[in-house]
Coordinates of C-alpha atoms and ligand atoms in Angstrom, one line a residue:
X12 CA -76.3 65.3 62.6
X13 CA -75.5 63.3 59.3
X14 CA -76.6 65.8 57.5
X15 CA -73.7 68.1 58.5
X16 CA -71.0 66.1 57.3
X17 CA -72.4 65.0 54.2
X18 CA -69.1 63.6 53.4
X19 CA -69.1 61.0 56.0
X20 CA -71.6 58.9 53.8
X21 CA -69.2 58.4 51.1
X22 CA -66.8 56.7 53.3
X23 CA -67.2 53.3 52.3
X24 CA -66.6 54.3 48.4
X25 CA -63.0 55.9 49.1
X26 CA -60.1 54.3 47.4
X27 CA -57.8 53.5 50.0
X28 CA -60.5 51.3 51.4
X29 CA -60.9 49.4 48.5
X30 CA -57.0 48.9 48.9
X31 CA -57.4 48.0 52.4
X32 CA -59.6 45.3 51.6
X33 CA -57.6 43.9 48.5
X34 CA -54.5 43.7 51.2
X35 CA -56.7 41.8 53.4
X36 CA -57.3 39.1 51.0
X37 CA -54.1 38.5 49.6
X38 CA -52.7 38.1 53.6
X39 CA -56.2 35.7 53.8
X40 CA -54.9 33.6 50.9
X41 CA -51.0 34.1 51.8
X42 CA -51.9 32.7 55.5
X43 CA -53.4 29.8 54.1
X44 CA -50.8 29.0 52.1
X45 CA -48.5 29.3 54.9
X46 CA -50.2 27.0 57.1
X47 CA -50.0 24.3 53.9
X48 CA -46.0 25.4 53.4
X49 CA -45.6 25.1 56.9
X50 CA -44.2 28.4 57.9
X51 CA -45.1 28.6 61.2
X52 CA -42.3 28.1 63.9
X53 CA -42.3 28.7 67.7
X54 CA -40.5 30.6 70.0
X55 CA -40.0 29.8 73.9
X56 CA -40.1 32.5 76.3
X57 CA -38.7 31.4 79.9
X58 CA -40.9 31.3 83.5
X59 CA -39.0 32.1 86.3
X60 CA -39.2 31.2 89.6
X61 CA -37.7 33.7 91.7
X62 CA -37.4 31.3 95.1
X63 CA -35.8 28.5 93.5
X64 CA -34.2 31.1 91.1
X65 CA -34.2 29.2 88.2
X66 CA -36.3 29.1 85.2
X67 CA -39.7 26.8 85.8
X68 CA -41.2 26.6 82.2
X69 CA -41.4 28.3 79.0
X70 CA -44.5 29.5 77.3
X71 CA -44.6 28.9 73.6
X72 CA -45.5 32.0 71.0
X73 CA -46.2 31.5 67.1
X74 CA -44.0 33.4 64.5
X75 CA -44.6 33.3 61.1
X76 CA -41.6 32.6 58.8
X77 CA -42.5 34.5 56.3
X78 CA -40.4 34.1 52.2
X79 CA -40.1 37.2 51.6
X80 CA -41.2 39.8 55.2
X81 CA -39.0 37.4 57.5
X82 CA -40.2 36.5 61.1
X83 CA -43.7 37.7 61.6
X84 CA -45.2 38.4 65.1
X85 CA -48.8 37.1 65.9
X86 CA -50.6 40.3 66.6
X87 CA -50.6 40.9 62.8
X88 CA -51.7 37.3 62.1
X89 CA -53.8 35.7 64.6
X90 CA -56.7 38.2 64.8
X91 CA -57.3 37.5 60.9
X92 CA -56.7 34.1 61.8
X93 CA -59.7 33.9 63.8
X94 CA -62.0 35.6 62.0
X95 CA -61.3 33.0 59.4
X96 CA -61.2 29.9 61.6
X97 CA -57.6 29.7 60.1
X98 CA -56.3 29.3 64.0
X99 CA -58.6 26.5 64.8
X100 CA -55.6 24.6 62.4
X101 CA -53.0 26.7 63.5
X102 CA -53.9 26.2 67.2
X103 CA -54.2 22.2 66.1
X104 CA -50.0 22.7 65.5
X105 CA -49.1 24.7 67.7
X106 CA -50.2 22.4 70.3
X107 CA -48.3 19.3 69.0
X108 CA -45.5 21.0 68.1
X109 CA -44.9 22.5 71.4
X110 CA -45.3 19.2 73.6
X111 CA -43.2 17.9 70.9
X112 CA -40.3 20.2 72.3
X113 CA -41.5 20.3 76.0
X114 CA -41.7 16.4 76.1
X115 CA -37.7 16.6 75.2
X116 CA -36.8 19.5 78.0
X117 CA -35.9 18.4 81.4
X118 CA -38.7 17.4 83.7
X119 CA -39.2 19.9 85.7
X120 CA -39.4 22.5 83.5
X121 CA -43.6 23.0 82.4
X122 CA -45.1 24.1 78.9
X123 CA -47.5 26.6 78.4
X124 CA -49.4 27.3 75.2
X125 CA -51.8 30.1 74.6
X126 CA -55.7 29.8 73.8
X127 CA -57.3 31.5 71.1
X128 CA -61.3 32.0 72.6
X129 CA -62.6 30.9 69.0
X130 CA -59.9 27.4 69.4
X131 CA -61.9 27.0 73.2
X132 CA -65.4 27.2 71.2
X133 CA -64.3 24.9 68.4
X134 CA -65.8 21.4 69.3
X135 CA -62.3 19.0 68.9
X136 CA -60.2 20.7 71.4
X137 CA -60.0 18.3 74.3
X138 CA -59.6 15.6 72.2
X139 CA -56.6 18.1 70.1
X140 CA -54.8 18.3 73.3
X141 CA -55.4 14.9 74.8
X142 CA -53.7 14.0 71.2
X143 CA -51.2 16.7 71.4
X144 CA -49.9 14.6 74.8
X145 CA -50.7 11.0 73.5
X146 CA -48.3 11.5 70.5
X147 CA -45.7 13.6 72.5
X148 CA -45.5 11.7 75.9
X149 CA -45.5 14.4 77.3
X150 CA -47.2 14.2 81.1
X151 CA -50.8 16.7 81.2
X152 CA -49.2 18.5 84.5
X153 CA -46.7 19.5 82.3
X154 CA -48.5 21.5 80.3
X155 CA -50.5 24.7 80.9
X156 CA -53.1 26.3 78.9
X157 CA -53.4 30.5 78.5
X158 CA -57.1 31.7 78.0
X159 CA -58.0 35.5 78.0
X160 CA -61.2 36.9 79.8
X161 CA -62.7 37.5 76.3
X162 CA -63.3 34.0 76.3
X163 CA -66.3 34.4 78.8
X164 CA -68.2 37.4 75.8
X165 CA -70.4 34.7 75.0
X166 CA -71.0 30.9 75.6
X167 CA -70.1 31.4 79.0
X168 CA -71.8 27.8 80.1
X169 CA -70.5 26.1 77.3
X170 CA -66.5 27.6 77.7
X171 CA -66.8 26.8 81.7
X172 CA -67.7 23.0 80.6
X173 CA -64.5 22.9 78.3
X174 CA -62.0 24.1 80.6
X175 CA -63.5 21.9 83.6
X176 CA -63.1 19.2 81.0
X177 CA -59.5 19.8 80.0
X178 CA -58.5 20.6 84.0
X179 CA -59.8 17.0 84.8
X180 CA -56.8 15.9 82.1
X181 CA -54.5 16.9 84.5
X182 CA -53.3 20.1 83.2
X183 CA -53.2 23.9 84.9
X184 CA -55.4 26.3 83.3
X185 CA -53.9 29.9 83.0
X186 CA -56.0 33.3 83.0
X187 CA -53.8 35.4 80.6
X188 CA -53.3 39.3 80.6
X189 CA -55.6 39.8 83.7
X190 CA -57.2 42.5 84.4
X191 CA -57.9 43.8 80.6
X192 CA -60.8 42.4 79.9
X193 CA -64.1 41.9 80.9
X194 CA -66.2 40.7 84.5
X195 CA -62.8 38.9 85.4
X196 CA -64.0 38.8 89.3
X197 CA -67.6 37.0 88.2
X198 CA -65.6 34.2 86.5
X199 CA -62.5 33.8 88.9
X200 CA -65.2 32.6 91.5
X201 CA -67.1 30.2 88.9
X202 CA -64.4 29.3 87.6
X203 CA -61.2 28.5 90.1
X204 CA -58.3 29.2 87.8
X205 CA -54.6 27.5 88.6
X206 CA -52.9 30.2 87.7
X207 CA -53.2 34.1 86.7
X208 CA -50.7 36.4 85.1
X209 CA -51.1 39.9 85.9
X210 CA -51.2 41.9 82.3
X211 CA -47.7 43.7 81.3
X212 CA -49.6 47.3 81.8
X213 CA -49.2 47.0 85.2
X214 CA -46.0 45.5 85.4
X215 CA -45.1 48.5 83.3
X216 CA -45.3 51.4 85.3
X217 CA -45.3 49.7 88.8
X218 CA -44.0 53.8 90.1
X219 CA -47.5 54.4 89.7
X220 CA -49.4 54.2 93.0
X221 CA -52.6 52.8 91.2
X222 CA -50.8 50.1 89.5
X223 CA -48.8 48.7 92.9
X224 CA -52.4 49.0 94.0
X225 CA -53.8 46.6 91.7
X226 CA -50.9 44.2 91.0
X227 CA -51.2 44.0 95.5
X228 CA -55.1 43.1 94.6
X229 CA -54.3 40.7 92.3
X230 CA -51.9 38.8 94.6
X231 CA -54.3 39.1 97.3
X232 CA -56.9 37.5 95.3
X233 CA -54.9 34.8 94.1
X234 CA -53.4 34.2 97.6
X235 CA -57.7 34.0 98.8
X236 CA -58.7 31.5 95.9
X237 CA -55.5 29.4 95.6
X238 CA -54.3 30.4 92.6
X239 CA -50.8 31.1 91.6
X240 CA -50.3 34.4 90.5
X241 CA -47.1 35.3 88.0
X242 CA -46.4 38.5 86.3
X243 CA -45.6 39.2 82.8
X244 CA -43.8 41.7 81.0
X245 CA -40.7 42.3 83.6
X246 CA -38.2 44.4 82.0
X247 CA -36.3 45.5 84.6
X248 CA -34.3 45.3 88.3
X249 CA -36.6 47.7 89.6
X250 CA -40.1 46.5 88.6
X251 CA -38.6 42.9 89.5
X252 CA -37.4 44.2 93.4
X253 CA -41.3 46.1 93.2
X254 CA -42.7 42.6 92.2
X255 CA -41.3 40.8 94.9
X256 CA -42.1 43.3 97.8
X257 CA -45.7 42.2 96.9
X258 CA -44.9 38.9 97.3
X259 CA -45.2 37.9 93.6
X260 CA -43.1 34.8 93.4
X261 CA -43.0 34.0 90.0
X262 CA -42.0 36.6 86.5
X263 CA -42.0 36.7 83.3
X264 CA -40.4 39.2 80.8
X265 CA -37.3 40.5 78.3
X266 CA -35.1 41.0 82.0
X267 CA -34.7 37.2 81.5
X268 CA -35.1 36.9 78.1
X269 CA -37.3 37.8 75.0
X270 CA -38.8 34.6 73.1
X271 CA -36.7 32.9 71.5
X272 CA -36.0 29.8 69.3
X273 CA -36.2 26.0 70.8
X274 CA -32.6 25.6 70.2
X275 CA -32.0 28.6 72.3
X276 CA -33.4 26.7 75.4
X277 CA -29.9 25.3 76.8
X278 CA -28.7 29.0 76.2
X279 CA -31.6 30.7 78.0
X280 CA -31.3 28.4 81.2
X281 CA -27.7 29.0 81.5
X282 CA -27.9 33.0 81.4
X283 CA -30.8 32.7 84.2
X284 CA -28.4 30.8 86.3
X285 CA -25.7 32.5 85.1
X286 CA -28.0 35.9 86.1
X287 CA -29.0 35.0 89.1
X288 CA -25.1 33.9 90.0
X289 CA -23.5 36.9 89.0
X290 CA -26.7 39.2 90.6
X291 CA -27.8 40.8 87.1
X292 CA -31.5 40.5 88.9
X293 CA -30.1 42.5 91.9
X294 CA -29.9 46.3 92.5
X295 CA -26.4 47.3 92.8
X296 CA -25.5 47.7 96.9
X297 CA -25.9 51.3 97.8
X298 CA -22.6 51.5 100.0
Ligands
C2E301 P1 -49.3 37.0 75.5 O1 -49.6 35.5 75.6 O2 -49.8 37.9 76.6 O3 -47.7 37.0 75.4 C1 -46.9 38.0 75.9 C2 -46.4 38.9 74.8 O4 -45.6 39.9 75.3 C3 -45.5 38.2 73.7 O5 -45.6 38.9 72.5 C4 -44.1 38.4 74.3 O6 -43.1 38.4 73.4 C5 -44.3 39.8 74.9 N1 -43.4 40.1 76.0 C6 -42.9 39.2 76.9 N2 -42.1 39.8 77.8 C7 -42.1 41.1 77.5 C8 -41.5 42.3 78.1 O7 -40.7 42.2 79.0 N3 -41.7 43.5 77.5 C9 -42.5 43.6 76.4 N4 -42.7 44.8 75.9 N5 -43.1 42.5 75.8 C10 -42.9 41.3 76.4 P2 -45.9 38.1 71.1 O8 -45.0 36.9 71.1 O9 -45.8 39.1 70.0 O10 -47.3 37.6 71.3 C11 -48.4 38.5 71.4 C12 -49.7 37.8 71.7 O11 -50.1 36.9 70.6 C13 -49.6 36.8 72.9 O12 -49.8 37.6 74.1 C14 -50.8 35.9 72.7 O13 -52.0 36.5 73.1 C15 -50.8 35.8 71.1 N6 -50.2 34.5 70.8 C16 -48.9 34.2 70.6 N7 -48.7 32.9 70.3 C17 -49.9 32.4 70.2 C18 -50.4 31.1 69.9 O14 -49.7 30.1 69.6 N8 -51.8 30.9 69.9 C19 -52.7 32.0 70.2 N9 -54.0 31.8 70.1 N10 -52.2 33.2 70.5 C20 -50.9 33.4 70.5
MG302 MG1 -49.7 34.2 77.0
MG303 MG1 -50.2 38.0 78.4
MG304 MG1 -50.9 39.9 75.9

């Protein structure tokens, strides 16, 4: 088969590729000069609990400031983070800084900060976070942790002793984006999670019989092993008014707001109040 594209072989020697890898060093060397310069900020996306109808937390999501490009997202970042243990750091202030904030919000409102799997794996975490609320004040069932199923690839043993280790802190462990990955069922029952959040693909196109089908799985699941279920990713009235006639109690997504920056957080409480108030979450009255 090789043979007929004798072209494929000299893939590896083509130009652009050579470019490809020169742009991948200069972002290496410009991300760790950013974590030196301190260019990293957070932005705080609201939880809301549709019962109470009021936000109940805010989950915390990296930006990069960057001189020259502006505010960088992470999904251009973080995976060349990890491959360069660059986010074992990053992770290190993204923790403190965010139960920094939380620690000043108002007490009922929780924290939740996302995992990367090679940050799990790294040997000083527990000891990162139990810092991370030491320094803060801020009280461990305040805080909630966001690991993906791609955690559980490899290591599984050693992954299931960290998080029983951090849950025995006190603090709710989240499964993130559920459903994407890999043998999520086998690990739900070793592994009771607090929480789950059912990925935004589903949320997305909840017209689709298939996806009401799985998002009703999900909450079923949750509702058999005691975990709290939320769903990210809710853009509108009618996935919101979907969500809740399958009894999902708690949301996430840009209906209620898009991430935004700590000094925002008065703002972004008073516009979910203000929301709920005025029924921007509501479906017009057919009359
Ligand atoms: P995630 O944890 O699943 O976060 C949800 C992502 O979806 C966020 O993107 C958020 O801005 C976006 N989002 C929220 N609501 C909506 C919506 O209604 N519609 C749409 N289209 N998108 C919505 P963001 O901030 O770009 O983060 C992307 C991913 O980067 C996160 O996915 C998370 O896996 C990772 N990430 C972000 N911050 C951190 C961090 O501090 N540490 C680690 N390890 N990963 C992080
Ligand atoms: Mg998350
Ligand atoms: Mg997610
Ligand atoms: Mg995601």
């Amino acid at each position: 088969q090789a043979k007929a594209q004798p072209g494929r072989k000299f893939k590896a020697y083509r130009p652009e590729l050579r470019e490809e890898l020169q742009a991948k060093q200069l972002m290496i060397a410009d991300l760790r000069a950013a974590l030196e310069r301190n260019e990293f900020e957070l932005h705080f996306q609201p939880f809301v609990d549709l019962r109470r109808q009021a936000a109940s937390g805010f989950e915390a999501l990296v930006r990069w400031r960057h001189p020259t490009r502006g505010l960088v997202g992470p999904a251009t970042f973080i995976p060349l983070m990890e491959e360069m243990g660059l986010i074992v750091p990053l992770g290190r202030f993204v923790l403190i800084e965010a139960c920094r904030h939380a620690a000043g919000w108002p007490g009922n409102l929780t924290l939740s900060v996302n995992l990367s799997p090679v940050q799990v794996k790294s040997q000083d975490l527990v000891t990162v976070v139990q810092g991370a609320l030491r320094s803060s004040g801020l009280a461990a069932e305040r805080l909630q942790l966001e690991v993906t199923e791609s955690l559980f690839l490899d290591d599984a043993e050693g992954v299931l002793g960290t998080l029983q280790r951090l849950r025995e802190l006190g603090l709710v462990i989240s499964m993130d984006d559920f459903g994407t990955g890999y043998s999520s069922l086998g690990y739900l029952s070793r592994f009771p999670f607090d929480k789950i959040k059912i990925d935004q693909s589903f949320v997305r196109d909840m017209n689709r019989d298939e996806n009401i089908a799985i998002v009703r799985a999900v909450m079923g699941l949750g509702a058999a092993m005691r975990m709290s279920v939320i769903a990210e990713g809710v853009e509108t009235v009618d996935q919101l008014m979907r969500l809740e006639q399958e009894g999902c109690s708690e949301v996430q997504g840009y209906l209620f707001s898009k991430p935004r920056p700590a000094s925002d957080l008065p703002k972004m409480l008073m516009e979910i109040r203000e929301g709920f108030r005025t029924g921007r979450f509501r479906r017009p009255a057919e009359t």
